[in-house]
PDB file of C-alpha atoms and ligand atoms in Angstrom:
ATOM      1  CA  UNK A1131      84.624 122.192-155.258  1.00  0.00           C
ATOM      2  CA  UNK A1132      82.275 123.139-158.087  1.00  0.00           C
ATOM      3  CA  UNK A1133      83.988 125.012-160.901  1.00  0.00           C
ATOM      4  CA  UNK A1134      80.689 126.066-162.499  1.00  0.00           C
ATOM      5  CA  UNK A1135      79.472 129.549-161.632  1.00  0.00           C
ATOM      6  CA  UNK A1136      76.048 128.973-160.041  1.00  0.00           C
ATOM      7  CA  UNK A1137      75.864 131.664-157.398  1.00  0.00           C
ATOM      8  CA  UNK A1138      75.804 135.437-157.509  1.00  0.00           C
ATOM      9  CA  UNK A1139      76.136 138.135-154.875  1.00  0.00           C
ATOM     10  CA  UNK A1140      74.462 141.494-155.453  1.00  0.00           C
ATOM     11  CA  UNK A1141      75.680 144.246-153.131  1.00  0.00           C
ATOM     12  CA  UNK A1142      72.722 146.588-152.582  1.00  0.00           C
ATOM     13  CA  UNK A1143      73.350 147.944-149.099  1.00  0.00           C
ATOM     14  CA  UNK A1144      74.899 151.336-149.994  1.00  0.00           C
ATOM     15  CA  UNK A1145      73.040 154.443-148.798  1.00  0.00           C
ATOM     16  CA  UNK A1146      72.843 156.046-152.221  1.00  0.00           C
ATOM     17  CA  UNK A1147      74.275 159.368-151.088  1.00  0.00           C
ATOM     18  CA  UNK A1148      74.726 160.436-154.732  1.00  0.00           C
ATOM     19  CA  UNK A1149      70.957 160.255-155.141  1.00  0.00           C
ATOM     20  CA  UNK A1150      69.405 162.065-152.195  1.00  0.00           C
ATOM     21  CA  UNK A1151      66.738 162.847-151.190  1.00  0.00           C
ATOM     22  CA  UNK A1152      64.988 159.978-153.050  1.00  0.00           C
ATOM     23  CA  UNK A1153      67.462 157.341-151.821  1.00  0.00           C
ATOM     24  CA  UNK A1154      66.723 158.092-148.157  1.00  0.00           C
ATOM     25  CA  UNK A1155      63.682 155.797-148.008  1.00  0.00           C
ATOM     26  CA  UNK A1156      63.616 154.263-151.507  1.00  0.00           C
ATOM     27  CA  UNK A1157      66.493 151.917-152.328  1.00  0.00           C
ATOM     28  CA  UNK A1158      68.338 153.305-155.372  1.00  0.00           C
ATOM     29  CA  UNK A1159      68.264 149.712-156.690  1.00  0.00           C
ATOM     30  CA  UNK A1160      64.453 150.001-156.789  1.00  0.00           C
ATOM     31  CA  UNK A1161      64.416 153.080-159.009  1.00  0.00           C
ATOM     32  CA  UNK A1162      62.697 152.270-162.296  1.00  0.00           C
ATOM     33  CA  UNK A1163      64.048 152.076-165.788  1.00  0.00           C
ATOM     34  CA  UNK A1164      60.675 152.770-167.394  1.00  0.00           C
ATOM     35  CA  UNK A1165      58.640 150.226-165.376  1.00  0.00           C
ATOM     36  CA  UNK A1166      61.172 147.758-163.988  1.00  0.00           C
ATOM     37  CA  UNK A1167      63.462 148.405-161.017  1.00  0.00           C
ATOM     38  CA  UNK A1168      67.166 148.418-161.782  1.00  0.00           C
ATOM     39  CA  UNK A1169      67.813 145.391-159.582  1.00  0.00           C
ATOM     40  CA  UNK A1170      65.375 143.301-161.623  1.00  0.00           C
ATOM     41  CA  UNK A1171      67.514 143.884-164.734  1.00  0.00           C
ATOM     42  CA  UNK A1172      70.523 142.814-162.653  1.00  0.00           C
ATOM     43  CA  UNK A1173      68.875 139.588-161.418  1.00  0.00           C
ATOM     44  CA  UNK A1174      67.673 138.889-164.984  1.00  0.00           C
ATOM     45  CA  UNK A1175      71.263 139.209-166.224  1.00  0.00           C
ATOM     46  CA  UNK A1176      72.420 136.774-163.524  1.00  0.00           C
ATOM     47  CA  UNK A1177      69.683 134.274-164.442  1.00  0.00           C
ATOM     48  CA  UNK A1178      70.431 134.599-168.172  1.00  0.00           C
ATOM     49  CA  UNK A1179      74.064 133.836-167.284  1.00  0.00           C
ATOM     50  CA  UNK A1180      73.162 130.444-165.785  1.00  0.00           C
ATOM     51  CA  UNK A1181      73.053 131.565-162.151  1.00  0.00           C
ATOM     52  CA  UNK A1182      70.436 129.818-160.041  1.00  0.00           C
ATOM     53  CA  UNK A1183      71.198 131.229-156.590  1.00  0.00           C
ATOM     54  CA  UNK A1184      71.380 134.927-155.743  1.00  0.00           C
ATOM     55  CA  UNK A1185      72.353 136.519-152.431  1.00  0.00           C
ATOM     56  CA  UNK A1186      71.435 140.192-152.097  1.00  0.00           C
ATOM     57  CA  UNK A1187      73.337 142.212-149.482  1.00  0.00           C
ATOM     58  CA  UNK A1188      70.923 144.749-147.987  1.00  0.00           C
ATOM     59  CA  UNK A1189      70.719 147.221-145.118  1.00  0.00           C
ATOM     60  CA  UNK A1190      68.284 149.592-143.439  1.00  0.00           C
ATOM     61  CA  UNK A1191      65.570 150.969-145.759  1.00  0.00           C
ATOM     62  CA  UNK A1192      66.153 148.300-148.426  1.00  0.00           C
ATOM     63  CA  UNK A1193      63.112 146.158-147.573  1.00  0.00           C
ATOM     64  CA  UNK A1194      61.339 147.061-150.825  1.00  0.00           C
ATOM     65  CA  UNK A1195      63.883 144.856-152.622  1.00  0.00           C
ATOM     66  CA  UNK A1196      62.697 141.816-150.654  1.00  0.00           C
ATOM     67  CA  UNK A1197      59.059 142.606-151.381  1.00  0.00           C
ATOM     68  CA  UNK A1198      59.748 142.972-155.068  1.00  0.00           C
ATOM     69  CA  UNK A1199      61.029 139.413-155.418  1.00  0.00           C
ATOM     70  CA  UNK A1200      58.573 137.862-152.949  1.00  0.00           C
ATOM     71  CA  UNK A1201      55.327 136.244-154.230  1.00  0.00           C
ATOM     72  CA  UNK A1202      52.238 138.478-153.908  1.00  0.00           C
ATOM     73  CA  UNK A1203      49.330 135.996-153.885  1.00  0.00           C
ATOM     74  CA  UNK A1204      46.544 138.544-153.428  1.00  0.00           C
ATOM     75  CA  UNK A1205      47.822 140.657-156.298  1.00  0.00           C
ATOM     76  CA  UNK A1206      48.090 137.542-158.475  1.00  0.00           C
ATOM     77  CA  UNK A1207      44.467 136.535-157.705  1.00  0.00           C
ATOM     78  CA  UNK A1208      43.327 140.048-158.523  1.00  0.00           C
ATOM     79  CA  UNK A1209      45.150 140.048-161.876  1.00  0.00           C
ATOM     80  CA  UNK A1210      43.810 136.555-162.677  1.00  0.00           C
ATOM     81  CA  UNK A1211      40.237 137.628-161.860  1.00  0.00           C
ATOM     82  CA  UNK A1212      40.597 140.614-164.186  1.00  0.00           C
ATOM     83  CA  UNK A1213      42.049 138.477-166.968  1.00  0.00           C
ATOM     84  CA  UNK A1214      45.344 140.412-166.994  1.00  0.00           C
ATOM     85  CA  UNK A1215      47.329 137.383-168.111  1.00  0.00           C
ATOM     86  CA  UNK A1216      50.352 139.213-169.430  1.00  0.00           C
ATOM     87  CA  UNK A1217      50.940 141.136-166.137  1.00  0.00           C
ATOM     88  CA  UNK A1218      50.332 137.907-164.208  1.00  0.00           C
ATOM     89  CA  UNK A1219      52.890 136.016-166.299  1.00  0.00           C
ATOM     90  CA  UNK A1220      55.434 138.799-165.795  1.00  0.00           C
ATOM     91  CA  UNK A1221      55.012 138.566-162.006  1.00  0.00           C
ATOM     92  CA  UNK A1222      55.344 134.790-162.033  1.00  0.00           C
ATOM     93  CA  UNK A1223      58.448 134.934-164.233  1.00  0.00           C
ATOM     94  CA  UNK A1224      59.982 137.395-161.804  1.00  0.00           C
ATOM     95  CA  UNK A1225      59.535 134.991-158.898  1.00  0.00           C
ATOM     96  CA  UNK A1226      61.104 132.130-160.807  1.00  0.00           C
ATOM     97  CA  UNK A1227      64.263 133.908-161.941  1.00  0.00           C
ATOM     98  CA  UNK A1228      66.479 132.355-159.240  1.00  0.00           C
ATOM     99  CA  UNK A1229      66.449 131.340-155.571  1.00  0.00           C
ATOM    100  CA  UNK A1230      66.961 134.666-153.835  1.00  0.00           C
ATOM    101  CA  UNK A1231      68.419 135.086-150.352  1.00  0.00           C
ATOM    102  CA  UNK A1232      69.290 138.139-148.286  1.00  0.00           C
ATOM    103  CA  UNK A1233      71.962 139.062-145.793  1.00  0.00           C
ATOM    104  CA  UNK A1234      72.335 142.329-143.879  1.00  0.00           C
ATOM    105  CA  UNK A1235      75.469 144.436-143.889  1.00  0.00           C
ATOM    106  CA  UNK A1236      75.003 146.100-140.496  1.00  0.00           C
ATOM    107  CA  UNK A1237      77.181 149.135-141.184  1.00  0.00           C
ATOM    108  CA  UNK A1238      78.757 150.657-144.257  1.00  0.00           C
ATOM    109  CA  UNK A1239      82.301 149.390-144.620  1.00  0.00           C
ATOM    110  CA  UNK A1240      82.835 149.391-148.394  1.00  0.00           C
ATOM    111  CA  UNK A1241      82.274 146.967-151.256  1.00  0.00           C
ATOM    112  CA  UNK A1242      84.842 144.516-149.869  1.00  0.00           C
ATOM    113  CA  UNK A1243      83.087 144.453-146.512  1.00  0.00           C
ATOM    114  CA  UNK A1244      79.720 143.802-148.212  1.00  0.00           C
ATOM    115  CA  UNK A1245      81.187 140.826-150.102  1.00  0.00           C
ATOM    116  CA  UNK A1246      82.609 139.367-146.867  1.00  0.00           C
ATOM    117  CA  UNK A1247      79.037 138.963-145.591  1.00  0.00           C
ATOM    118  CA  UNK A1248      78.486 136.464-148.427  1.00  0.00           C
ATOM    119  CA  UNK A1249      81.261 134.134-147.272  1.00  0.00           C
ATOM    120  CA  UNK A1250      79.152 131.458-145.527  1.00  0.00           C
ATOM    121  CA  UNK A1251      76.520 131.478-148.257  1.00  0.00           C
ATOM    122  CA  UNK A1252      78.969 131.156-151.145  1.00  0.00           C
ATOM    123  CA  UNK A1253      81.247 128.505-149.619  1.00  0.00           C
ATOM    124  CA  UNK A1254      84.034 127.065-151.731  1.00  0.00           C
ATOM    125  CA  UNK A1255      83.025 127.834-155.320  1.00  0.00           C
ATOM    126  CA  UNK A1256      83.516 130.652-157.824  1.00  0.00           C
ATOM    127  CA  UNK A1257      80.717 133.236-157.754  1.00  0.00           C
ATOM    128  CA  UNK A1258      79.583 136.297-159.656  1.00  0.00           C
ATOM    129  CA  UNK A1259      79.293 139.794-158.213  1.00  0.00           C
ATOM    130  CA  UNK A1260      76.879 142.185-159.940  1.00  0.00           C
ATOM    131  CA  UNK A1261      76.583 145.700-158.532  1.00  0.00           C
ATOM    132  CA  UNK A1262      72.883 146.236-157.814  1.00  0.00           C
ATOM    133  CA  UNK A1263      72.711 149.815-159.077  1.00  0.00           C
ATOM    134  CA  UNK A1264      74.209 149.207-162.517  1.00  0.00           C
ATOM    135  CA  UNK A1265      72.682 147.705-165.644  1.00  0.00           C
ATOM    136  CA  UNK A1266      75.197 146.287-168.103  1.00  0.00           C
ATOM    137  CA  UNK A1267      73.689 145.758-171.539  1.00  0.00           C
ATOM    138  CA  UNK A1268      75.756 143.417-173.700  1.00  0.00           C
ATOM    139  CA  UNK A1269      75.918 144.194-177.420  1.00  0.00           C
ATOM    140  CA  UNK A1270      76.345 140.480-178.118  1.00  0.00           C
ATOM    141  CA  UNK A1271      73.943 137.672-177.273  1.00  0.00           C
ATOM    142  CA  UNK A1272      75.867 136.633-174.156  1.00  0.00           C
ATOM    143  CA  UNK A1273      75.324 138.666-171.005  1.00  0.00           C
ATOM    144  CA  UNK A1274      78.563 140.120-169.628  1.00  0.00           C
ATOM    145  CA  UNK A1275      78.362 137.983-166.460  1.00  0.00           C
ATOM    146  CA  UNK A1276      78.183 134.863-168.653  1.00  0.00           C
ATOM    147  CA  UNK A1277      81.225 136.056-170.631  1.00  0.00           C
ATOM    148  CA  UNK A1278      83.170 136.424-167.354  1.00  0.00           C
ATOM    149  CA  UNK A1279      81.993 133.006-166.138  1.00  0.00           C
ATOM    150  CA  UNK A1280      83.275 131.522-169.419  1.00  0.00           C
ATOM    151  CA  UNK A1281      86.706 133.082-168.761  1.00  0.00           C
ATOM    152  CA  UNK A1282      86.833 131.625-165.220  1.00  0.00           C
ATOM    153  CA  UNK A1283      85.485 128.221-166.256  1.00  0.00           C
ATOM    154  CA  UNK A1284      88.223 128.083-168.942  1.00  0.00           C
ATOM    155  CA  UNK A1285      91.228 129.697-167.218  1.00  0.00           C
ATOM    156  CA  UNK A1286      90.384 129.375-163.505  1.00  0.00           C
ATOM    157  CA  UNK A1287      91.039 132.247-161.087  1.00  0.00           C
ATOM    158  CA  UNK A1288      88.854 135.358-161.314  1.00  0.00           C
ATOM    159  CA  UNK A1289      87.675 137.772-164.009  1.00  0.00           C
ATOM    160  CA  UNK A1290      86.361 141.341-164.136  1.00  0.00           C
ATOM    161  CA  UNK A1291      84.481 143.298-166.773  1.00  0.00           C
ATOM    162  CA  UNK A1292      86.407 146.246-168.217  1.00  0.00           C
ATOM    163  CA  UNK A1293      85.577 149.356-170.172  1.00  0.00           C
ATOM    164  CA  UNK A1294      87.960 151.976-171.497  1.00  0.00           C
ATOM    165  CA  UNK A1295      87.315 155.371-169.923  1.00  0.00           C
ATOM    166  CA  UNK A1296      88.652 158.833-170.756  1.00  0.00           C
ATOM    167  CA  UNK A1297      91.683 159.999-168.691  1.00  0.00           C
ATOM    168  CA  UNK A1298      89.618 162.467-166.640  1.00  0.00           C
ATOM    169  CA  UNK A1299      87.519 159.542-165.331  1.00  0.00           C
ATOM    170  CA  UNK A1300      90.187 156.997-164.277  1.00  0.00           C
ATOM    171  CA  UNK A1301      90.165 158.316-160.699  1.00  0.00           C
ATOM    172  CA  UNK A1302      86.546 157.137-160.298  1.00  0.00           C
ATOM    173  CA  UNK A1303      87.202 153.439-160.932  1.00  0.00           C
ATOM    174  CA  UNK A1304      89.257 150.379-160.141  1.00  0.00           C
ATOM    175  CA  UNK A1305      91.911 150.418-162.903  1.00  0.00           C
ATOM    176  CA  UNK A1306      93.634 147.300-164.204  1.00  0.00           C
ATOM    177  CA  UNK A1307      96.845 146.869-166.185  1.00  0.00           C
ATOM    178  CA  UNK A1308      98.645 143.953-167.824  1.00  0.00           C
ATOM    179  CA  UNK A1309      99.364 142.265-171.164  1.00  0.00           C
ATOM    180  CA  UNK A1310      96.603 141.427-173.651  1.00  0.00           C
ATOM    181  CA  UNK A1311      96.753 137.614-173.939  1.00  0.00           C
ATOM    182  CA  UNK A1312      93.870 137.237-176.426  1.00  0.00           C
ATOM    183  CA  UNK A1313      91.719 139.879-178.167  1.00  0.00           C
ATOM    184  CA  UNK A1314      90.067 141.874-175.369  1.00  0.00           C
ATOM    185  CA  UNK A1315      91.451 139.611-172.623  1.00  0.00           C
ATOM    186  CA  UNK A1316      93.991 141.140-170.233  1.00  0.00           C
ATOM    187  CA  UNK A1317      96.044 139.092-167.780  1.00  0.00           C
ATOM    188  CA  UNK A1318      96.208 141.480-164.843  1.00  0.00           C
ATOM    189  CA  UNK A1319      99.458 142.336-163.131  1.00  0.00           C
ATOM    190  CA  UNK A1320      98.402 145.665-161.597  1.00  0.00           C
ATOM    191  CA  UNK A1321      95.053 146.585-160.087  1.00  0.00           C
ATOM    192  CA  UNK A1322      94.481 149.859-158.223  1.00  0.00           C
ATOM    193  CA  UNK A1323      91.391 151.487-156.774  1.00  0.00           C
ATOM    194  CA  UNK A1324      90.670 155.002-158.043  1.00  0.00           C
ATOM    195  CA  UNK A1325      94.233 156.077-158.920  1.00  0.00           C
ATOM    196  CA  UNK A1326      95.266 159.585-159.913  1.00  0.00           C
ATOM    197  CA  UNK A1327      95.478 159.775-163.713  1.00  0.00           C
ATOM    198  CA  UNK A1328      99.290 160.138-163.616  1.00  0.00           C
ATOM    199  CA  UNK A1329      99.569 156.955-161.522  1.00  0.00           C
ATOM    200  CA  UNK A1330      97.030 154.851-163.457  1.00  0.00           C
ATOM    201  CA  UNK A1331      98.446 151.757-165.192  1.00  0.00           C
ATOM    202  CA  UNK A1332      95.919 152.105-168.070  1.00  0.00           C
ATOM    203  CA  UNK A1333      92.446 153.463-168.772  1.00  0.00           C
ATOM    204  CA  UNK A1334      90.786 150.050-168.319  1.00  0.00           C
ATOM    205  CA  UNK A1335      88.088 150.546-165.680  1.00  0.00           C
ATOM    206  CA  UNK A1336      86.336 147.819-163.738  1.00  0.00           C
ATOM    207  CA  UNK A1337      82.749 147.951-164.661  1.00  0.00           C
ATOM    208  CA  UNK A1338      80.271 146.556-162.085  1.00  0.00           C
ATOM    209  CA  UNK A1339      80.611 142.826-162.929  1.00  0.00           C
ATOM    210  CA  UNK A1340      83.030 140.270-161.482  1.00  0.00           C
ATOM    211  CA  UNK A1341      83.402 136.493-161.254  1.00  0.00           C
ATOM    212  CA  UNK A1342      85.545 135.717-158.224  1.00  0.00           C
ATOM    213  CA  UNK A1343      87.403 132.745-156.855  1.00  0.00           C
ATOM    214  CA  UNK A1344      86.335 131.816-153.303  1.00  0.00           C
ATOM    215  CA  UNK A1345      89.948 132.563-152.252  1.00  0.00           C
ATOM    216  CA  UNK A1346      88.870 136.225-152.338  1.00  0.00           C
ATOM    217  CA  UNK A1347      87.366 135.803-148.859  1.00  0.00           C
ATOM    218  CA  UNK A1348      90.741 134.918-147.375  1.00  0.00           C
ATOM    219  CA  UNK A1349      92.267 138.012-148.987  1.00  0.00           C
ATOM    220  CA  UNK A1350      89.384 140.273-147.918  1.00  0.00           C
ATOM    221  CA  UNK A1351      89.851 139.084-144.360  1.00  0.00           C
ATOM    222  CA  UNK A1352      93.523 140.095-144.502  1.00  0.00           C
ATOM    223  CA  UNK A1353      93.252 143.373-146.431  1.00  0.00           C
ATOM    224  CA  UNK A1354      93.506 146.635-144.461  1.00  0.00           C
ATOM    225  CA  UNK A1355      91.053 149.490-145.142  1.00  0.00           C
ATOM    226  CA  UNK A1356      91.953 151.375-148.332  1.00  0.00           C
ATOM    227  CA  UNK A1357      90.530 154.385-150.238  1.00  0.00           C
ATOM    228  CA  UNK A1358      88.038 156.297-148.106  1.00  0.00           C
ATOM    229  CA  UNK A1359      88.894 154.164-145.046  1.00  0.00           C
ATOM    230  CA  UNK A1360      86.766 151.360-146.527  1.00  0.00           C
ATOM    231  CA  UNK A1361      87.599 147.720-147.235  1.00  0.00           C
ATOM    232  CA  UNK A1362      88.094 147.797-151.012  1.00  0.00           C
ATOM    233  CA  UNK A1363      87.331 144.739-153.151  1.00  0.00           C
ATOM    234  CA  UNK A1364      89.975 145.996-155.599  1.00  0.00           C
ATOM    235  CA  UNK A1365      92.719 145.837-152.922  1.00  0.00           C
ATOM    236  CA  UNK A1366      91.782 142.267-151.966  1.00  0.00           C
ATOM    237  CA  UNK A1367      91.763 141.285-155.655  1.00  0.00           C
ATOM    238  CA  UNK A1368      95.203 142.843-156.134  1.00  0.00           C
ATOM    239  CA  UNK A1369      96.415 140.599-153.309  1.00  0.00           C
ATOM    240  CA  UNK A1370      94.604 137.535-154.752  1.00  0.00           C
ATOM    241  CA  UNK A1371      96.205 138.257-158.146  1.00  0.00           C
ATOM    242  CA  UNK A1372      99.610 137.288-156.682  1.00  0.00           C
ATOM    243  CA  UNK A1373      98.243 133.817-155.905  1.00  0.00           C
ATOM    244  CA  UNK A1374      95.837 133.064-158.783  1.00  0.00           C
ATOM    245  CA  UNK A1375      95.161 134.405-162.278  1.00  0.00           C
ATOM    246  CA  UNK A1376      93.012 137.511-162.639  1.00  0.00           C
ATOM    247  CA  UNK A1377      91.714 138.303-166.123  1.00  0.00           C
ATOM    248  CA  UNK A1378      90.045 141.460-167.324  1.00  0.00           C
ATOM    249  CA  UNK A1379      87.613 141.238-170.221  1.00  0.00           C
ATOM    250  CA  UNK A1380      86.975 144.337-172.321  1.00  0.00           C
ATOM    251  CA  UNK A1381      83.339 143.771-173.209  1.00  0.00           C
ATOM    252  CA  UNK A1382      81.215 145.049-176.025  1.00  0.00           C
ATOM    253  CA  UNK A1383      78.265 146.723-174.373  1.00  0.00           C
ATOM    254  CA  UNK A1384      76.923 149.662-172.439  1.00  0.00           C
ATOM    255  CA  UNK A1385      76.920 150.349-168.707  1.00  0.00           C
ATOM    256  CA  UNK A1386      74.119 152.341-167.101  1.00  0.00           C
ATOM    257  CA  UNK A1387      75.026 153.477-163.585  1.00  0.00           C
ATOM    258  CA  UNK A1388      71.720 154.366-161.993  1.00  0.00           C
ATOM    259  CA  UNK A1389      73.268 155.582-158.745  1.00  0.00           C
ATOM    260  CA  UNK A1390      73.698 159.127-160.053  1.00  0.00           C
ATOM    261  CA  UNK A1391      71.047 161.503-161.298  1.00  0.00           C
ATOM    262  CA  UNK A1392      72.192 162.346-164.823  1.00  0.00           C
ATOM    263  CA  UNK A1393      72.980 158.744-165.792  1.00  0.00           C
ATOM    264  CA  UNK A1394      69.647 157.634-164.321  1.00  0.00           C
ATOM    265  CA  UNK A1395      67.767 160.055-166.579  1.00  0.00           C
ATOM    266  CA  UNK A1396      69.843 159.106-169.632  1.00  0.00           C
ATOM    267  CA  UNK A1397      69.239 155.405-168.952  1.00  0.00           C
ATOM    268  CA  UNK A1398      65.499 155.964-168.711  1.00  0.00           C
ATOM    269  CA  UNK A1399      65.455 157.724-172.067  1.00  0.00           C
ATOM    270  CA  UNK A1400      67.644 154.996-173.567  1.00  0.00           C
ATOM    271  CA  UNK A1401      65.328 152.190-172.409  1.00  0.00           C
ATOM    272  CA  UNK A1402      62.112 154.095-173.151  1.00  0.00           C
ATOM    273  CA  UNK A1403      63.265 154.797-176.721  1.00  0.00           C
ATOM    274  CA  UNK A1404      63.591 151.027-177.240  1.00  0.00           C
ATOM    275  CA  UNK A1405      59.969 150.421-176.248  1.00  0.00           C
ATOM    276  CA  UNK A1406      57.402 150.237-179.059  1.00  0.00           C
ATOM    277  CA  UNK A1407      54.590 151.300-176.711  1.00  0.00           C
ATOM    278  CA  UNK A1408      56.379 154.463-175.572  1.00  0.00           C
ATOM    279  CA  UNK A1409      59.087 155.457-178.058  1.00  0.00           C
ATOM    280  CA  UNK A1410      57.007 157.193-180.791  1.00  0.00           C
ATOM    281  CA  UNK A1411      55.192 159.542-178.402  1.00  0.00           C
ATOM    282  CA  UNK A1412      58.347 160.158-176.329  1.00  0.00           C
ATOM    283  CA  UNK A1413      60.358 161.018-179.444  1.00  0.00           C
ATOM    284  CA  UNK A1414      57.720 163.592-180.439  1.00  0.00           C
ATOM    285  CA  UNK A1415      57.760 165.053-176.934  1.00  0.00           C
ATOM    286  CA  UNK A1416      61.553 165.279-176.835  1.00  0.00           C
ATOM    287  CA  UNK A1417      61.522 167.220-180.112  1.00  0.00           C
ATOM    288  CA  UNK A1418      59.378 169.886-178.465  1.00  0.00           C
ATOM    289  CA  UNK A1419      61.884 170.220-175.618  1.00  0.00           C
ATOM    290  CA  UNK A1420      65.199 170.581-177.420  1.00  0.00           C
TER     291      UNK A1420
HETATM  292  C1  G1P B1824      83.111 150.459-157.229  1.00  0.00           C
HETATM  293  C2  G1P B1824      84.502 149.799-157.217  1.00  0.00           C
HETATM  294  C3  G1P B1824      85.341 150.278-158.384  1.00  0.00           C
HETATM  295  C4  G1P B1824      84.586 150.046-159.692  1.00  0.00           C
HETATM  296  C5  G1P B1824      83.213 150.744-159.629  1.00  0.00           C
HETATM  297  C6  G1P B1824      82.370 150.490-160.880  1.00  0.00           C
HETATM  298  O1  G1P B1824      83.272 151.829-156.964  1.00  0.00           O
HETATM  299  O2  G1P B1824      85.119 150.072-155.970  1.00  0.00           O
HETATM  300  O3  G1P B1824      86.565 149.583-158.405  1.00  0.00           O
HETATM  301  O4  G1P B1824      85.340 150.511-160.789  1.00  0.00           O
HETATM  302  O5  G1P B1824      82.477 150.264-158.488  1.00  0.00           O
HETATM  303  O6  G1P B1824      82.138 149.145-161.065  1.00  0.00           O
HETATM  304  P1  G1P B1824      82.020 152.796-156.536  1.00  0.00           P
HETATM  305  O7  G1P B1824      81.352 153.185-157.811  1.00  0.00           O
HETATM  306  O8  G1P B1824      81.155 151.983-155.622  1.00  0.00           O
HETATM  307  O9  G1P B1824      82.660 153.961-155.844  1.00  0.00           O
END
């Protein structure tokens, strides 16, 4: 069994009910942050973390994701003929990020159910999970997925990315508790999906990135439906935690959840204000608004 993290699974099958009507026919993962779809940032993070093989879990109305990562020879010839080298290079880079595969989740059964569809593809090695509607910008040079892979390659078991959230938000996340064994590294002994604030073991919220042991599939198979009647990845991880180590890493960075309207708009402003070609004019415009 390989102990290096080479594969990633990106769940992108969810209907996007927090973002209707746009998410009816346009995958929320294909919404742009300035000019790049969210899922491209996610695949770029995986690639920058040393991952060479990506499996995207899709469903009805998610075909645009496949097209985005598929070569477009006619478009490339057109760009070449017009001398648009920089756009052409960007397209080619996009196609060489990783080997990308797809699997369908036929009906919505929760995050845990989506991950189960990756079982045959992943096989018997640790793998990353990156939620396809969330960009996680690391404030250090290492992407957060790479930081988690380092934890698993050093300590074995599984690891999840954590952020502290305010008490009123703990009921929206998987919440982890346990002793801090090194600065920012928690050895989990409790893990609950979306607890009430008075029942939460801490305010450490799981934050869209995981590196999982392949033993997770066995636990997913044997976990009953949880919150919302769905198969919860958190519940299967809580069961796995009794067999193998689970670490939580409090990372230094920012999470942009694009699946809801306000955070999507904030993220667009955040990324646009970092762009030299857009920021000065946008800043002037914003001043006239507020
Ligand atoms: C999912 C997980 C939850 C996690 C959250 C953010 O919830 O079930 O444990 O904290 O993603 O990563 P969702 O946002 O899909 O309801």
